[in-house]
């Protein structure tokens, strides 16, 4: 069973550095979502792709954040000029057109 | 704006002591309500989807119910391995992306 995978699982970076995360969704799912979760809170929506098209972005997604999903397969989330407030768990989820979202294990980002 | 509130924030139970977790929501039109389980350092794991008031779903010691304003997750005779954070989330009609709006979660601890 190949679920959603994310890489890396943990990332420690210094303030001001750029970081990139990868998400590989379940292969037959055409929808892909990025969420961010801080300690003690529920996940918050960041952005959504249907196939390769990025169709929705949250106001949480500042100009320093960019996401891509080339050819509608894996997705990357890049954060430029990281800030301490970016420290969080970044979760990726995928779903078919109608149905439940299945989450990956997350990437824990720590900005020092 | 969608709002999802979960209570209590934390719940301690003795093994075998049944209880319920609450999820109240405010949404223009509910497309679906979802329950997830999240273990520390991991991504949310899908449990149930409920679509209409009166609907119930069961899985092992868990039973989810839905009314027009809230959902309950009933835990019958819990075991220590049921310890986790339980998240509920809503999807709204008219939201093309089907993104989830999460509550803050209930942290459940079951003591042997």
CSV table of C-alpha atoms in Angstrom, one decimal:
chain,number,residue,atom,x,y,z
A,1,UNK,CA,0.0,0.0,0.0
A,2,UNK,CA,1.7,3.2,-1.2
A,3,UNK,CA,0.2,6.0,0.9
A,4,UNK,CA,1.2,9.7,0.8
A,5,UNK,CA,5.0,10.2,1.4
A,6,UNK,CA,6.8,13.3,2.3
A,7,UNK,CA,10.5,14.2,2.3
A,8,UNK,CA,12.4,15.1,4.4
A,9,UNK,CA,10.7,14.2,7.6
A,10,UNK,CA,12.6,16.8,9.6
A,11,UNK,CA,14.4,19.9,8.5
A,12,UNK,CA,16.4,22.3,10.7
A,13,UNK,CA,17.5,25.5,9.0
A,14,UNK,CA,18.8,28.9,9.9
A,15,UNK,CA,16.7,32.0,9.6
A,16,UNK,CA,17.0,33.5,6.1
A,17,UNK,CA,17.7,30.2,4.3
A,18,UNK,CA,15.5,28.7,1.7
A,19,UNK,CA,13.9,25.2,2.1
A,20,UNK,CA,12.0,22.9,-0.2
A,21,UNK,CA,9.8,20.0,0.8
A,22,UNK,CA,8.5,17.2,-1.5
A,23,UNK,CA,5.2,15.3,-1.4
A,24,UNK,CA,4.3,12.2,-3.4
A,25,UNK,CA,0.6,11.6,-3.4
A,26,UNK,CA,-1.3,8.4,-3.8
A,27,UNK,CA,-0.9,7.6,-7.5
A,28,UNK,CA,-4.5,7.7,-8.6
A,29,UNK,CA,-5.4,10.8,-6.7
A,30,UNK,CA,-5.7,14.0,-8.8
A,31,UNK,CA,-6.1,16.4,-5.9
A,32,UNK,CA,-3.2,17.5,-3.7
A,33,UNK,CA,-3.3,19.7,-0.6
A,34,UNK,CA,-0.7,21.4,1.6
A,35,UNK,CA,-1.5,22.2,5.2
A,36,UNK,CA,0.5,23.7,8.1
A,37,UNK,CA,0.1,22.6,11.7
A,38,UNK,CA,1.6,24.3,14.7
A,39,UNK,CA,1.9,22.7,18.1
A,40,UNK,CA,-1.4,22.1,19.8
A,41,UNK,CA,-3.5,23.3,16.8
A,42,UNK,CA,-5.3,21.7,14.0
A,43,UNK,CA,-3.9,21.8,10.5
A,44,UNK,CA,-4.5,25.0,8.4
A,45,UNK,CA,-5.0,24.9,4.7
A,46,UNK,CA,-2.3,26.5,2.6
A,47,UNK,CA,-2.9,25.5,-1.1
A,48,UNK,CA,-4.5,23.0,-3.4
A,49,UNK,CA,-3.8,21.5,-6.8
A,50,UNK,CA,-6.1,19.7,-9.2
A,51,UNK,CA,-3.7,17.8,-11.4
A,52,UNK,CA,-1.0,20.3,-12.3
A,53,UNK,CA,-3.1,23.4,-11.7
A,54,UNK,CA,-2.8,25.4,-8.5
A,55,UNK,CA,-6.4,26.4,-8.0
A,56,UNK,CA,-6.6,27.8,-4.5
A,57,UNK,CA,-4.2,29.6,-2.1
A,58,UNK,CA,-4.8,30.6,1.5
A,59,UNK,CA,-4.0,34.1,2.8
A,60,UNK,CA,-1.6,32.3,5.0
A,61,UNK,CA,0.6,31.6,2.0
A,62,UNK,CA,2.8,34.7,1.8
A,63,UNK,CA,4.9,35.7,-1.1
A,64,UNK,CA,7.8,33.8,0.4
A,65,UNK,CA,5.9,30.5,-0.2
A,66,UNK,CA,5.6,28.8,-3.6
A,67,UNK,CA,4.2,25.5,-4.5
A,68,UNK,CA,4.4,23.5,-7.8
A,69,UNK,CA,3.0,20.2,-9.0
A,70,UNK,CA,4.7,19.5,-12.4
A,71,UNK,CA,2.8,17.1,-14.6
A,72,UNK,CA,0.3,16.5,-11.9
A,73,UNK,CA,2.4,14.1,-10.0
A,74,UNK,CA,4.6,15.0,-7.0
A,75,UNK,CA,4.5,18.4,-5.5
A,76,UNK,CA,7.1,20.7,-3.9
A,77,UNK,CA,6.6,23.5,-1.4
A,78,UNK,CA,9.4,26.1,-1.2
A,79,UNK,CA,9.8,28.6,1.6
A,80,UNK,CA,12.2,31.5,0.8
A,81,UNK,CA,14.0,33.6,3.4
A,82,UNK,CA,12.7,31.5,6.3
A,83,UNK,CA,11.5,33.1,9.5
A,84,UNK,CA,11.2,31.7,13.0
A,85,UNK,CA,7.4,31.9,12.6
A,86,UNK,CA,7.6,29.4,9.7
A,87,UNK,CA,8.5,26.6,12.2
A,88,UNK,CA,5.7,24.1,12.0
A,89,UNK,CA,4.7,20.7,10.7
A,90,UNK,CA,4.0,20.9,6.9
A,91,UNK,CA,1.4,18.3,5.9
A,92,UNK,CA,0.5,17.0,2.4
A,93,UNK,CA,-2.7,15.3,1.6
A,94,UNK,CA,-4.2,13.8,-1.5
A,95,UNK,CA,-7.7,12.7,-2.5
A,96,UNK,CA,-9.7,11.6,-5.6
A,97,UNK,CA,-12.2,14.1,-7.0
A,98,UNK,CA,-14.7,13.3,-4.3
A,99,UNK,CA,-13.6,11.6,-1.2
A,100,UNK,CA,-11.5,11.7,1.9
A,101,UNK,CA,-8.2,13.3,2.1
A,102,UNK,CA,-5.3,11.1,3.1
A,103,UNK,CA,-2.4,12.7,4.8
A,104,UNK,CA,1.3,12.0,4.7
A,105,UNK,CA,3.6,11.8,7.7
A,106,UNK,CA,4.5,15.5,7.5
A,107,UNK,CA,7.8,17.5,7.4
A,108,UNK,CA,8.7,19.1,10.7
A,109,UNK,CA,10.5,22.4,10.0
A,110,UNK,CA,12.5,24.1,12.7
A,111,UNK,CA,13.9,27.6,12.0
A,112,UNK,CA,16.7,28.7,14.3
B,1,UNK,CA,-16.3,32.1,7.9
B,2,UNK,CA,-16.3,28.4,8.8
B,3,UNK,CA,-15.6,27.7,12.5
B,4,UNK,CA,-14.9,24.4,14.1
B,5,UNK,CA,-14.6,24.0,17.9
B,6,UNK,CA,-13.7,20.9,19.7
B,7,UNK,CA,-14.1,20.1,23.4
B,8,UNK,CA,-12.7,19.2,25.7
B,9,UNK,CA,-9.1,20.2,24.7
B,10,UNK,CA,-7.8,17.3,26.8
B,11,UNK,CA,-9.4,14.3,28.3
B,12,UNK,CA,-8.0,11.7,30.7
B,13,UNK,CA,-9.8,8.4,31.0
B,14,UNK,CA,-9.1,5.2,32.8
B,15,UNK,CA,-9.0,2.1,30.6
B,16,UNK,CA,-12.6,0.9,30.1
B,17,UNK,CA,-14.1,4.3,31.0
B,18,UNK,CA,-16.4,5.3,28.1
B,19,UNK,CA,-16.8,9.0,27.1
B,20,UNK,CA,-17.6,11.4,24.2
B,21,UNK,CA,-15.7,14.1,22.3
B,22,UNK,CA,-17.5,17.0,20.9
B,23,UNK,CA,-17.1,18.9,17.6
B,24,UNK,CA,-19.4,21.9,17.0
B,25,UNK,CA,-19.3,23.7,13.7
B,26,UNK,CA,-20.6,26.8,12.0
B,27,UNK,CA,-20.7,26.5,8.2
B,28,UNK,CA,-23.0,27.8,5.5
B,29,UNK,CA,-23.7,24.4,4.0
B,30,UNK,CA,-22.0,21.3,5.3
B,31,UNK,CA,-20.7,19.0,2.6
B,32,UNK,CA,-19.0,16.6,4.9
B,33,UNK,CA,-17.6,16.3,8.5
B,34,UNK,CA,-14.5,14.2,8.9
B,35,UNK,CA,-12.8,12.7,12.0
B,36,UNK,CA,-9.1,12.0,12.0
B,37,UNK,CA,-6.8,10.5,14.6
B,38,UNK,CA,-3.3,11.9,15.0
B,39,UNK,CA,-0.4,10.3,16.9
B,40,UNK,CA,2.5,12.5,18.1
B,41,UNK,CA,4.8,13.5,15.3
B,42,UNK,CA,2.7,11.9,12.6
B,43,UNK,CA,0.1,13.0,10.0
B,44,UNK,CA,-3.6,12.7,10.6
B,45,UNK,CA,-5.1,9.2,10.0
B,46,UNK,CA,-8.6,9.2,8.4
B,47,UNK,CA,-11.4,7.6,10.6
B,48,UNK,CA,-14.9,8.6,9.4
B,49,UNK,CA,-16.9,10.8,7.1
B,50,UNK,CA,-20.4,11.9,7.9
B,51,UNK,CA,-22.6,13.7,5.4
B,52,UNK,CA,-26.0,14.3,6.9
B,53,UNK,CA,-27.7,14.8,10.3
B,54,UNK,CA,-28.6,11.5,11.9
B,55,UNK,CA,-25.8,9.6,10.2
B,56,UNK,CA,-23.7,7.3,12.4
B,57,UNK,CA,-20.5,5.4,11.6
B,58,UNK,CA,-18.7,2.8,13.8
B,59,UNK,CA,-15.2,1.4,13.8
B,60,UNK,CA,-14.0,-0.9,16.6
B,61,UNK,CA,-14.5,1.1,19.9
B,62,UNK,CA,-15.3,4.4,18.1
B,63,UNK,CA,-18.7,5.7,17.0
B,64,UNK,CA,-19.3,9.0,15.2
B,65,UNK,CA,-22.6,10.8,15.1
B,66,UNK,CA,-23.8,14.0,13.4
B,67,UNK,CA,-26.4,16.6,14.1
B,68,UNK,CA,-27.1,19.9,12.3
B,69,UNK,CA,-24.7,21.7,14.6
B,70,UNK,CA,-22.3,19.2,16.1
B,71,UNK,CA,-20.7,15.8,15.9
B,72,UNK,CA,-19.8,13.4,18.7
B,73,UNK,CA,-17.1,10.8,18.7
B,74,UNK,CA,-18.0,8.2,21.3
B,75,UNK,CA,-15.3,6.0,22.7
B,76,UNK,CA,-16.5,2.8,24.3
B,77,UNK,CA,-14.3,0.9,26.8
B,78,UNK,CA,-11.1,2.7,25.6
B,79,UNK,CA,-7.7,1.1,25.7
B,80,UNK,CA,-4.3,2.8,26.2
B,81,UNK,CA,-3.7,2.4,22.5
B,82,UNK,CA,-6.6,4.8,21.8
B,83,UNK,CA,-4.5,7.6,23.3
B,84,UNK,CA,-4.0,10.2,20.5
B,85,UNK,CA,-5.3,13.6,19.4
B,86,UNK,CA,-8.7,13.4,17.6
B,87,UNK,CA,-9.3,16.0,15.0
B,88,UNK,CA,-12.6,16.9,13.3
B,89,UNK,CA,-12.8,18.9,10.1
B,90,UNK,CA,-15.6,20.2,7.8
B,91,UNK,CA,-16.0,20.7,4.1
B,92,UNK,CA,-18.4,23.4,2.8
B,93,UNK,CA,-20.6,23.2,-0.3
B,94,UNK,CA,-19.5,25.8,-2.9
B,95,UNK,CA,-15.9,25.3,-2.0
B,96,UNK,CA,-14.5,23.9,-5.2
B,97,UNK,CA,-11.3,22.8,-3.7
B,98,UNK,CA,-12.9,20.7,-0.9
B,99,UNK,CA,-10.3,21.9,1.5
B,100,UNK,CA,-10.8,21.0,5.2
B,101,UNK,CA,-11.3,23.4,8.1
B,102,UNK,CA,-10.1,21.7,11.2
B,103,UNK,CA,-10.8,22.2,14.9
B,104,UNK,CA,-8.1,22.4,17.5
B,105,UNK,CA,-8.4,18.7,18.4
B,106,UNK,CA,-9.0,16.8,21.6
B,107,UNK,CA,-6.0,15.2,23.2
B,108,UNK,CA,-7.1,11.8,24.7
B,109,UNK,CA,-5.0,10.0,27.3
B,110,UNK,CA,-6.2,6.5,28.4
B,111,UNK,CA,-4.5,5.2,31.5
B,112,UNK,CA,-4.2,1.4,32.1
